[in-house]
Short mmCIF file of C-alpha atoms (C1' of nucleotides) in Angstrom, two decimals:
data_model
loop_
_atom_site.label_atom_id
_atom_site.label_comp_id
_atom_site.label_asym_id
_atom_site.label_seq_id
_atom_site.Cartn_x
_atom_site.Cartn_y
_atom_site.Cartn_z
CA MET A 1 86.13 72.77 140.24
CA LEU A 2 89.52 71.12 140.27
CA ILE A 3 91.69 74.23 140.31
CA GLN A 4 90.96 77.14 142.65
CA ARG A 5 92.34 80.61 142.99
CA PRO A 6 94.19 81.74 146.08
CA ILE A 7 97.00 79.22 145.71
CA ARG A 8 99.33 79.46 142.73
CA ILE A 9 97.66 77.65 139.86
CA GLU A 10 100.98 76.38 138.59
CA ASP A 11 101.68 74.62 141.89
CA GLN A 12 98.26 73.03 141.93
CA VAL A 13 98.67 71.74 138.39
CA ARG A 14 102.13 70.44 139.21
CA SER A 15 100.96 68.58 142.32
CA LEU A 16 97.95 67.16 140.58
CA LEU A 17 99.84 65.85 137.58
CA ARG A 18 102.69 64.50 139.69
CA GLN A 19 100.16 62.67 141.81
CA ARG A 20 98.41 61.20 138.79
CA ILE A 21 101.73 60.00 137.42
CA GLN A 22 102.77 58.44 140.72
CA GLU A 23 99.40 56.78 141.19
CA LYS A 24 99.56 55.52 137.62
CA VAL A 25 96.34 57.23 136.60
CA TYR A 26 98.43 57.79 133.50
CA PRO A 27 100.10 54.44 132.84
CA PRO A 28 103.92 54.23 133.01
CA GLY A 29 105.33 54.53 129.54
CA GLY A 30 101.96 55.68 128.26
CA ARG A 31 100.87 58.95 126.82
CA LEU A 32 99.54 61.95 128.66
CA PRO A 33 96.53 63.86 127.38
CA SER A 34 97.54 66.66 125.06
CA GLU A 35 98.38 70.09 126.44
CA SER A 36 95.10 71.49 125.15
CA GLU A 37 93.07 68.70 126.71
CA LEU A 38 94.78 69.15 130.08
CA ALA A 39 94.30 72.92 129.92
CA GLN A 40 90.63 72.48 129.15
CA GLU A 41 90.03 69.81 131.78
CA LEU A 42 91.69 71.86 134.51
CA GLY A 43 90.30 75.18 133.35
CA VAL A 44 93.71 76.83 132.96
CA SER A 45 95.61 78.20 130.02
CA ARG A 46 97.83 76.07 127.86
CA ALA A 47 100.81 78.21 128.85
CA THR A 48 100.41 77.23 132.49
CA VAL A 49 100.24 73.55 131.60
CA ARG A 50 103.34 73.98 129.50
CA THR A 51 105.46 75.48 132.27
CA VAL A 52 104.60 72.51 134.46
CA LEU A 53 105.35 69.99 131.72
CA ALA A 54 108.60 71.79 130.88
CA ARG A 55 109.73 71.31 134.44
CA PHE A 56 108.81 67.63 134.43
CA ALA A 57 110.72 67.22 131.18
CA LYS A 58 113.80 68.81 132.69
CA GLU A 59 113.62 66.34 135.56
CA GLY A 60 113.35 63.51 133.05
CA LEU A 61 109.94 62.51 134.39
CA ILE A 62 108.30 62.82 130.97
CA LEU A 63 109.53 62.63 127.39
CA ARG A 64 108.06 65.04 124.87
CA LYS A 65 107.89 64.41 121.14
CA GLN A 66 106.89 67.12 118.76
CA GLY A 67 104.05 66.08 116.49
CA ASP A 68 103.39 63.02 118.60
CA GLY A 69 102.72 63.51 122.29
CA THR A 70 104.03 63.48 125.85
CA TYR A 71 105.06 60.15 127.35
CA ILE A 72 105.69 59.13 130.92
CA ASN A 73 109.23 57.96 131.55
CA GLU A 74 108.57 54.59 133.13
CA ARG A 75 112.24 54.31 134.07
CA LEU A 76 112.04 57.35 136.32
CA HIS A 77 108.43 57.52 137.41
CA ALA A 78 109.36 55.62 140.56
CA ILE A 79 112.62 57.29 141.52
CA ASP A 80 113.35 60.66 142.94
CA THR A 81 114.15 63.23 140.27
CA HIS A 82 114.63 66.24 142.50
CA GLN A 83 118.38 66.05 143.04
CA SER A 84 117.54 65.58 146.69
CA GLY A 85 120.85 63.77 147.02
CA LEU A 86 122.43 67.16 147.46
CA ARG A 87 119.89 68.91 149.65
CA ASP A 88 117.56 66.70 151.67
CA PHE A 89 119.12 63.50 152.90
CA SER A 90 116.05 62.12 154.67
CA ARG A 91 114.04 62.45 151.52
CA LEU A 92 116.79 60.78 149.52
CA ILE A 93 116.88 57.86 151.92
CA GLU A 94 113.13 57.44 151.84
CA ALA A 95 113.07 57.72 148.06
CA ASN A 96 115.38 54.72 148.05
CA GLY A 97 112.87 52.70 150.02
CA TYR A 98 114.46 52.91 153.44
CA GLN A 99 113.27 54.25 156.75
CA ALA A 100 115.20 57.44 157.47
CA THR A 101 116.29 58.38 160.97
CA ILE A 102 118.55 61.21 162.06
CA ARG A 103 120.92 60.94 165.00
CA THR A 104 122.34 64.20 166.27
CA ILE A 105 126.00 63.71 167.09
CA SER A 106 126.69 67.19 168.40
CA ILE A 107 125.44 70.77 168.44
CA GLU A 108 128.00 73.18 169.80
CA THR A 109 129.65 76.52 169.22
CA ARG A 110 133.27 77.13 168.41
CA GLN A 111 135.51 79.68 166.71
CA ALA A 112 135.80 79.93 162.95
CA SER A 113 138.99 78.75 161.33
CA PRO A 114 140.54 81.24 158.89
CA GLN A 115 139.24 79.22 155.96
CA GLU A 116 135.72 78.99 157.40
CA ALA A 117 135.74 82.69 158.14
CA GLU A 118 136.64 83.48 154.57
CA MET A 119 134.07 81.13 153.06
CA LEU A 120 131.33 82.50 155.30
CA ALA A 121 132.49 86.10 154.89
CA VAL A 122 132.71 86.71 158.64
CA PRO A 123 135.62 88.09 160.70
CA ALA A 124 138.31 85.56 161.59
CA GLY A 125 137.63 83.88 164.90
CA SER A 126 133.89 84.57 164.84
CA GLU A 127 131.67 82.25 166.77
CA LEU A 128 130.10 79.45 164.73
CA LEU A 129 127.37 76.93 165.44
CA PHE A 130 128.61 73.48 164.56
CA LEU A 131 126.09 70.73 163.84
CA ALA A 132 127.01 67.10 163.21
CA ARG A 133 124.38 64.55 162.26
CA LEU A 134 124.25 60.94 161.15
CA PHE A 135 121.57 59.83 158.70
CA LEU A 136 120.57 56.19 158.90
CA ALA A 137 118.81 54.11 156.28
CA ASP A 138 116.93 51.32 158.04
CA ASP A 139 119.32 51.80 160.98
CA ARG A 140 122.41 51.47 158.82
CA PRO A 141 124.59 54.57 158.83
CA ALA A 142 124.53 56.08 155.34
CA ILE A 143 125.51 59.74 155.50
CA PHE A 144 127.50 61.73 158.01
CA ALA A 145 126.79 65.42 157.59
CA THR A 146 128.29 68.42 159.35
CA ASN A 147 127.19 72.03 159.03
CA VAL A 148 128.57 75.30 160.29
CA ILE A 149 126.78 78.62 160.45
CA SER A 150 127.72 81.96 161.92
CA THR A 151 125.91 82.48 165.22
CA GLY A 152 125.41 86.06 164.06
CA LEU A 153 122.69 84.78 161.74
CA LEU A 154 120.73 83.07 164.50
CA LYS A 155 117.65 84.89 165.73
CA ARG A 156 117.80 82.92 168.96
CA LEU A 157 121.19 82.11 170.43
CA ASP A 158 119.90 79.65 173.02
CA GLY A 159 118.74 76.21 172.04
CA PRO A 160 117.28 73.77 171.84
CA PHE A 161 117.67 73.40 168.09
CA ASP A 162 115.68 70.75 166.28
CA GLY A 163 118.23 68.37 164.75
CA GLN A 164 115.57 66.60 162.71
CA LEU A 165 115.03 69.50 160.33
CA PRO A 166 116.35 69.48 156.78
CA ILE A 167 119.01 72.11 156.61
CA HIS A 168 117.01 74.56 154.52
CA GLN A 169 114.21 74.43 157.08
CA PHE A 170 116.73 74.90 159.84
CA LEU A 171 117.77 78.14 158.17
CA GLN A 172 114.18 79.25 157.75
CA THR A 173 113.25 78.44 161.32
CA TYR A 174 116.22 79.83 163.22
CA CYS A 175 117.56 82.50 160.87
CA GLN A 176 114.58 83.54 158.72
CA GLU A 177 116.84 83.02 155.76
CA GLU A 178 115.98 81.49 152.38
CA ILE A 179 118.49 79.57 150.31
CA ALA A 180 118.82 80.91 146.77
CA TYR A 181 121.46 78.51 145.48
CA LEU A 182 124.25 76.23 146.52
CA ILE A 183 127.64 75.16 145.17
CA SER A 184 128.70 71.53 145.69
CA ASP A 185 132.20 70.19 145.24
CA ILE A 186 132.37 66.43 145.04
CA GLU A 187 135.52 64.52 145.97
CA ALA A 188 136.57 61.04 146.95
CA THR A 189 138.34 60.33 150.21
CA LEU A 190 139.42 57.48 152.45
CA ALA A 191 137.44 56.50 155.51
CA ALA A 192 139.23 57.65 158.63
CA GLY A 193 138.54 59.32 161.94
CA GLU A 194 135.01 60.30 162.94
CA PRO A 195 133.31 59.89 159.54
CA GLY A 196 134.86 56.47 159.11
CA SER A 197 133.87 55.16 162.50
CA LEU A 198 130.37 56.62 162.47
CA LEU A 199 129.71 55.17 159.04
CA ALA A 200 131.08 51.81 160.21
CA CYS A 201 133.62 51.60 157.41
CA ARG A 202 136.70 49.47 157.12
CA GLU A 203 139.92 51.43 157.36
CA ASN A 204 140.81 53.10 154.03
CA GLU A 205 137.50 52.34 152.43
CA PRO A 206 136.70 55.00 149.80
CA LEU A 207 133.93 57.47 150.64
CA LEU A 208 132.26 60.29 148.78
CA LYS A 209 132.94 63.67 150.30
CA ILE A 210 130.70 66.57 149.38
CA MET A 211 131.49 70.13 150.33
CA GLU A 212 128.66 72.62 150.00
CA THR A 213 128.17 76.35 150.40
CA PHE A 214 124.67 77.80 150.61
CA TYR A 215 123.89 81.38 149.58
CA ASN A 216 120.85 83.62 149.82
CA LYS A 217 119.54 86.06 147.19
CA GLU A 218 121.79 88.81 148.45
CA ASN A 219 124.65 86.43 147.61
CA ARG A 220 125.62 86.17 151.22
CA PRO A 221 127.08 82.81 152.27
CA LEU A 222 124.83 81.33 154.94
CA LEU A 223 126.09 77.89 155.67
CA LEU A 224 128.83 75.39 154.97
CA GLY A 225 128.31 71.68 154.77
CA ILE A 226 130.65 68.71 154.58
CA SER A 227 128.99 65.36 154.01
CA TYR A 228 130.36 61.84 153.75
CA TYR A 229 128.40 59.27 151.76
CA ASN A 230 128.65 55.58 152.25
CA TYR A 231 127.72 54.96 148.63
CA THR A 232 127.53 51.20 149.13
CA ILE A 233 124.25 51.83 150.93
CA LEU A 234 123.01 54.86 149.07
CA LYS A 235 123.60 55.78 145.47
CA LEU A 236 124.31 59.39 144.67
CA ARG A 237 122.27 59.48 141.51
CA LEU A 238 121.71 62.51 139.29
CA ILE A 239 119.29 62.77 136.40
CA GLN A 240 119.82 65.35 133.71
CA ALA A 241 117.66 66.10 130.74
CA TRP A 242 119.34 67.42 127.65
CA GLY A 243 118.70 70.75 125.93
CA MET B 1 117.99 95.25 114.02
CA LEU B 2 119.53 93.19 116.77
CA ILE B 3 117.21 90.20 116.63
CA GLN B 4 116.30 88.53 113.36
CA ARG B 5 113.85 85.86 112.39
CA PRO B 6 114.90 82.51 110.95
CA ILE B 7 116.82 81.45 114.07
CA ARG B 8 114.95 80.91 117.31
CA ILE B 9 114.56 84.25 118.99
CA GLU B 10 114.97 82.70 122.41
CA ASP B 11 118.41 81.35 121.47
CA GLN B 12 119.52 84.69 120.11
CA VAL B 13 118.42 86.48 123.25
CA ARG B 14 120.14 83.87 125.40
CA SER B 15 123.44 84.15 123.52
CA LEU B 16 123.35 87.91 123.49
CA LEU B 17 122.68 88.29 127.19
CA ARG B 18 125.19 85.60 128.12
CA GLN B 19 127.79 87.41 126.06
CA ARG B 20 127.01 90.74 127.66
CA ILE B 21 127.34 89.21 131.10
CA GLN B 22 130.63 87.52 130.28
CA GLU B 23 132.04 90.66 128.70
CA LYS B 24 130.88 92.65 131.71
CA VAL B 25 128.74 94.99 129.67
CA TYR B 26 126.52 94.48 132.69
CA PRO B 27 128.89 94.81 135.64
CA PRO B 28 129.39 91.77 137.93
CA GLY B 29 127.10 92.08 140.93
CA GLY B 30 125.23 94.89 139.21
CA ARG B 31 121.70 95.10 138.02
CA LEU B 32 120.35 94.14 134.63
CA PRO B 33 117.91 96.34 132.77
CA SER B 34 114.32 95.47 133.63
CA GLU B 35 112.47 92.82 131.66
CA SER B 36 110.39 95.44 129.89
CA GLU B 37 113.44 97.46 128.91
CA LEU B 38 115.22 94.40 127.54
CA ALA B 39 112.11 93.34 125.64
CA GLN B 40 111.77 96.76 124.12
CA GLU B 41 115.46 97.13 123.28
CA LEU B 42 115.58 93.76 121.53
CA GLY B 43 112.17 94.04 119.96
CA VAL B 44 110.81 90.85 121.51
CA SER B 45 108.05 90.13 123.96
CA ARG B 46 108.55 90.19 127.68
CA ALA B 47 107.63 86.50 127.86
CA THR B 48 110.58 85.58 125.67
CA VAL B 49 112.96 87.59 127.82
CA ARG B 50 111.51 85.91 130.87
CA THR B 51 112.12 82.34 129.66
CA VAL B 52 115.76 83.23 129.06
CA LEU B 53 116.16 84.87 132.45
CA ALA B 54 114.39 81.96 134.15
CA ARG B 55 117.00 79.64 132.70
CA PHE B 56 119.86 81.84 133.84
CA ALA B 57 118.34 81.97 137.30
CA LYS B 58 118.15 78.18 137.43
CA GLU B 59 121.84 78.02 136.56
CA GLY B 60 122.56 80.50 139.34
CA LEU B 61 123.98 83.01 136.86
CA ILE B 62 121.58 85.74 137.99
CA LEU B 63 119.62 86.44 141.16
CA ARG B 64 116.10 87.78 140.85
CA LYS B 65 114.35 89.87 143.47
CA GLN B 66 110.71 90.66 143.16
CA GLY B 67 109.98 94.37 143.42
CA ASP B 68 113.65 95.20 143.04
CA GLY B 69 115.46 93.86 140.01
CA THR B 70 117.69 91.21 138.47
CA TYR B 71 121.30 91.04 139.63
CA ILE B 72 124.32 89.33 138.12
CA ASN B 73 125.82 86.70 140.38
CA GLU B 74 129.43 87.86 140.47
CA ARG B 75 130.44 84.61 142.17
CA LEU B 76 129.36 82.54 139.18
CA HIS B 77 129.67 84.87 136.24
CA ALA B 78 133.12 83.47 135.55
CA ILE B 79 132.58 79.77 136.10
CA ASP B 80 130.77 77.17 134.08
CA THR B 81 127.18 76.73 135.19
CA HIS B 82 126.15 74.12 132.62
CA GLN B 83 126.85 70.96 134.61
CA SER B 84 129.35 70.14 131.89
CA GLY B 85 131.20 68.08 134.48
CA LEU B 86 128.86 65.27 133.62
CA ARG B 87 128.64 65.59 129.86
CA ASP B 88 131.45 67.41 128.11
CA PHE B 89 134.84 66.91 129.67
CA SER B 90 136.81 69.10 127.28
CA ARG B 91 134.53 72.00 128.01
CA LEU B 92 134.84 71.38 131.72
CA ILE B 93 138.62 71.40 131.51
CA GLU B 94 138.67 74.60 129.49
CA ALA B 95 136.16 76.23 131.83
CA ASN B 96 138.70 75.60 134.58
CA GLY B 97 141.31 77.51 132.66
CA TYR B 98 143.32 74.63 131.27
CA GLN B 99 144.18 73.55 127.78
CA ALA B 100 142.17 70.41 127.02
CA THR B 101 143.57 67.56 124.95
CA ILE B 102 142.13 64.14 124.31
CA ARG B 103 144.23 61.03 123.92
CA THR B 104 142.49 58.02 122.48
CA ILE B 105 143.61 54.93 124.35
CA SER B 106 141.65 52.38 122.35
CA ILE B 107 138.75 51.93 119.97
CA GLU B 108 137.79 48.30 119.52
CA THR B 109 134.88 45.90 119.39
CA ARG B 110 134.14 43.14 121.85
CA GLN B 111 131.23 41.10 123.18
CA ALA B 112 128.79 42.48 125.71
CA SER B 113 128.96 41.17 129.26
CA PRO B 114 125.60 40.01 130.67
CA GLN B 115 125.37 43.20 132.69
CA GLU B 116 126.21 45.44 129.75
CA ALA B 117 123.70 43.61 127.60
CA GLU B 118 120.97 44.20 130.15
CA MET B 119 121.78 47.87 130.64
CA LEU B 120 121.87 48.47 126.89
CA ALA B 121 118.81 46.28 126.25
CA VAL B 122 120.60 44.16 123.66
CA PRO B 123 120.93 40.35 123.45
CA ALA B 124 123.65 38.83 125.61
CA GLY B 125 126.93 38.55 123.77
CA SER B 126 126.11 41.28 121.24
CA GLU B 127 128.99 43.10 119.66
CA LEU B 128 129.89 46.40 121.32
CA LEU B 129 132.14 49.25 120.33
CA PHE B 130 134.45 50.07 123.20
CA LEU B 131 136.06 53.49 123.40
CA ALA B 132 138.63 54.51 125.99
CA ARG B 133 139.94 58.06 126.19
CA LEU B 134 142.13 60.11 128.45
CA PHE B 135 141.41 63.81 128.97
CA LEU B 136 144.35 65.98 129.85
CA ALA B 137 144.34 69.40 131.45
CA ASP B 138 147.50 71.23 130.43
CA ASP B 139 149.02 67.80 129.71
CA ARG B 140 148.21 66.46 133.14
CA PRO B 141 145.84 63.46 133.05
CA ALA B 142 142.54 64.50 134.64
CA ILE B 143 139.79 62.16 133.48
CA PHE B 144 139.84 58.62 132.13
CA ALA B 145 136.58 57.91 130.33
CA THR B 146 135.34 54.71 128.73
CA ASN B 147 132.20 54.27 126.64
CA VAL B 148 130.43 51.29 125.18
CA ILE B 149 127.76 51.32 122.50
CA SER B 150 126.05 48.55 120.60
CA THR B 151 127.51 48.28 117.10
CA GLY B 152 123.92 47.77 115.96
CA LEU B 153 123.39 51.49 116.41
CA LEU B 154 126.29 52.51 114.19
CA LYS B 155 125.41 53.68 110.69
CA ARG B 156 128.92 52.89 109.55
CA LEU B 157 130.64 49.85 110.97
CA ASP B 158 134.08 50.71 109.63
CA GLY B 159 136.17 53.42 111.11
CA PRO B 160 137.89 55.68 111.48
CA PHE B 161 135.95 57.20 114.33
CA ASP B 162 136.85 60.67 115.53
CA GLY B 163 137.98 60.29 119.12
CA GLN B 164 138.02 64.04 119.67
CA LEU B 165 134.25 64.38 119.62
CA PRO B 166 132.23 64.96 122.76
CA ILE B 167 130.20 61.87 123.29
CA HIS B 168 126.87 63.40 122.35
CA GLN B 169 128.33 64.54 119.05
CA PHE B 170 129.76 61.08 118.52
CA LEU B 171 126.23 59.71 118.81
CA GLN B 172 124.88 62.32 116.42
CA THR B 173 127.60 61.77 113.86
CA TYR B 174 127.84 57.99 113.77
CA CYS B 175 124.37 56.91 114.94
CA GLN B 176 122.09 59.85 114.10
CA GLU B 177 120.85 59.59 117.64
CA GLU B 178 119.99 62.42 120.03
CA ILE B 179 120.43 62.13 123.77
CA ALA B 180 117.25 62.94 125.71
CA TYR B 181 118.55 62.38 129.22
CA LEU B 182 121.17 60.60 131.24
CA ILE B 183 121.42 58.96 134.65
CA SER B 184 124.69 59.33 136.57
CA ASP B 185 125.69 57.28 139.59
CA ILE B 186 128.60 58.75 141.51
CA GLU B 187 130.87 56.57 143.63
CA ALA B 188 134.31 56.69 145.18
CA THR B 189 136.94 54.09 144.40
CA LEU B 190 140.63 53.36 144.86
CA ALA B 191 143.14 53.94 142.10
CA ALA B 192 144.21 50.65 140.61
CA GLY B 193 144.82 49.01 137.24
CA GLU B 194 144.40 50.99 134.04
CA PRO B 195 142.59 54.04 135.43
CA GLY B 196 145.14 54.38 138.19
CA SER B 197 148.17 54.17 135.95
CA LEU B 198 146.75 56.39 133.21
CA LEU B 199 145.81 59.04 135.74
CA ALA B 200 149.28 58.76 137.30
CA CYS B 201 147.93 58.09 140.77
CA ARG B 202 149.65 56.65 143.76
CA GLU B 203 148.42 53.18 144.66
CA ASN B 204 145.15 53.31 146.63
CA GLU B 205 144.59 56.97 146.05
CA PRO B 206 140.85 57.72 146.10
CA LEU B 207 139.21 58.56 142.77
CA LEU B 208 135.73 59.62 141.73
CA LYS B 209 134.00 57.02 139.62
CA ILE B 210 130.97 58.06 137.59
CA MET B 211 128.76 55.58 135.83
CA GLU B 212 126.40 56.96 133.23
CA THR B 213 123.64 55.69 131.00
CA PHE B 214 122.40 57.80 128.10
CA TYR B 215 118.88 57.44 126.69
CA ASN B 216 117.04 58.86 123.70
CA LYS B 217 113.45 60.10 123.55
CA GLU B 218 112.16 56.64 122.83
CA ASN B 219 113.71 55.71 126.18
CA ARG B 220 116.14 53.39 124.50
CA PRO B 221 119.55 53.11 126.19
CA LEU B 222 122.19 54.29 123.74
CA LEU B 223 125.45 54.31 125.56
CA LEU B 224 127.18 53.47 128.80
CA GLY B 225 130.00 55.46 130.29
CA ILE B 226 132.40 54.88 133.15
CA SER B 227 134.63 57.79 134.04
CA TYR B 228 137.36 58.25 136.61
CA TYR B 229 138.10 61.73 137.91
CA ASN B 230 141.35 62.81 139.39
CA TYR B 231 139.62 65.42 141.48
CA THR B 232 142.91 66.85 142.72
CA ILE B 233 143.28 68.40 139.29
CA LEU B 234 139.69 69.01 138.43
CA LYS B 235 136.82 69.83 140.74
CA LEU B 236 133.51 68.17 140.10
CA ARG B 237 131.40 71.17 140.91
CA LEU B 238 127.63 71.40 140.69
CA ILE B 239 125.54 74.54 141.03
CA GLN B 240 121.89 74.28 141.93
CA ALA B 241 119.36 77.04 142.27
CA TRP B 242 116.55 76.56 144.71
CA GLY B 243 112.81 76.55 143.92
"C1'" DT C 1 103.64 105.88 144.42
"C1'" DA C 2 106.24 104.11 140.80
"C1'" DG C 3 108.64 100.41 139.08
"C1'" DT C 4 110.07 95.67 139.42
"C1'" DG C 5 109.55 90.77 138.90
"C1'" DG C 6 105.66 86.95 139.35
"C1'" DT C 7 101.46 84.86 137.56
"C1'" DC C 8 98.14 83.92 134.10
"C1'" DT C 9 95.44 84.32 129.98
"C1'" DA C 10 94.02 83.99 124.91
"C1'" DG C 11 95.43 83.33 120.73
"C1'" DA C 12 98.42 83.12 116.59
"C1'" DC C 13 101.47 80.58 113.81
"C1'" DC C 14 104.96 77.00 112.98
"C1'" DA C 15 107.30 72.30 112.61
"C1'" DC C 16 106.57 67.86 112.94
"C1'" DC C 17 104.42 63.15 113.11
"C1'" DC C 18 100.92 60.08 112.07
"C1'" DT C 19 97.59 57.74 108.91
"C1'" DG D 1 94.64 66.45 106.96
"C1'" DG D 2 94.28 66.63 111.67
"C1'" DG D 3 96.52 66.65 115.88
"C1'" DT D 4 100.64 67.35 118.66
"C1'" DG D 5 104.20 69.93 120.81
"C1'" DG D 6 107.29 74.35 119.91
"C1'" DT D 7 107.62 79.33 119.52
"C1'" DC D 8 106.14 83.93 120.18
"C1'" DT D 9 103.15 87.79 121.08
"C1'" DA D 10 100.25 91.39 123.68
"C1'" DG D 11 98.35 92.46 127.57
"C1'" DA D 12 96.17 92.03 132.17
"C1'" DC D 13 96.66 91.87 137.02
"C1'" DC D 14 99.21 90.84 141.36
"C1'" DA D 15 102.97 91.02 145.07
"C1'" DC D 16 106.64 93.14 146.44
"C1'" DT D 17 110.42 96.67 147.21
"C1'" DA D 18 112.41 100.97 147.08
"C1'" DC D 19 111.79 105.82 147.50
#
DNA sequence: TAGTGGTCTAGACCACCCT
DNA sequence: GGGTGGTCTAGACCACTAC
């Protein structure tokens, strides 16, 4: 039996089909079996297959044609379609074919600025944990990322904190908090100061600057992030399906 | 009867609920009626209501809590959650509370560069239609956008072409082509030359540069776009829901 | 315990594309 | 005509939260 109960069937179907696409069991550019065939083969309902395929279509991984069939997007079957560029830098770096390493620049506490206090909805001057990390792609500095979080959210105030964790896992591990959504503002800026030197940029070289706020389901702001991309090493690439 | 047949029920439900949220029939931050109640009120199945709500949740417009209810995200109920920043500039400008106007800088034909020819999958030196437009927010230049398309796709070779159309409508109108998906690469650059002067930037001011390729369902590249954002006027803001 | 959203099924009918 | 994806329904059961 390919599909078994306790785990969500939808997840199993998604993993299985993604794996088959990546391993080219279904040839790039070729056609997938029909929804009914897949449902029958896996012993699940057509509706379940459809929710998985709908998600793939939204990522651009497959192209669906009414009255014809479902085709694998050969242009995207190799690249990362998860918008990881805005949430998991290690994964983004590895998806681009590099070895990802994380260097922790600093983990320290300090007081919130008025602006930080407002964005995090904490009293002015509250204590914040400040985390600065450098992400390297094959040992070349690619992204400099800083995060701040109210120490009031931490379940343990004493370290050590694992600087290798993706930020959403950091929140899970140390705060038992789940991210519901995030807002990203993207700007351009000139290399200068710490980001410039850590990313080994020439003076006044343009950099991408991304400011993020993470919220949980109660709509409470959990975390702020400011990241600097050296886009000459790493593309910030977004895929969007229409409709 | 609130919901009627010929038009897709899902679309009607989506429009209706979006309208109610925007008009604060359901108060910001408050709770929506349950799925069953909505289904009953509108005379549709719960599954249909759920597909609409799932989409809203992905846009971050609502927050869903199992065992509790569905809540309106007051933080986002006012702002545009459609990622229009990467596909419909007029809409983006208006969503930010400005008056949007489009100034056509040029519409002309020229030969494809080798790189353009490769990206559009046309023979080197093919004839391209080149379109340059400036988007103004309350008369302040905000986005300079250029597009190139193979003239081979045009159903009518002679103009005039309507420069006020969003680019996907341009493709529908003049090429009878539908966009299936697009790939956007985001970079930072320094203001210089035409983009710099049209956007009224100081020399060497940093700008966002977005390079886009649009494809149809047959995975054929239709159109290239290069856009320059003056992000001091307009934020490039992306919302992403987790999961 | 009652009510909510989350998962999953089985099946109907439609619109569309191919040959 | 036969097969495909697109839309929609009715209903079952589960996991979770509030009370």
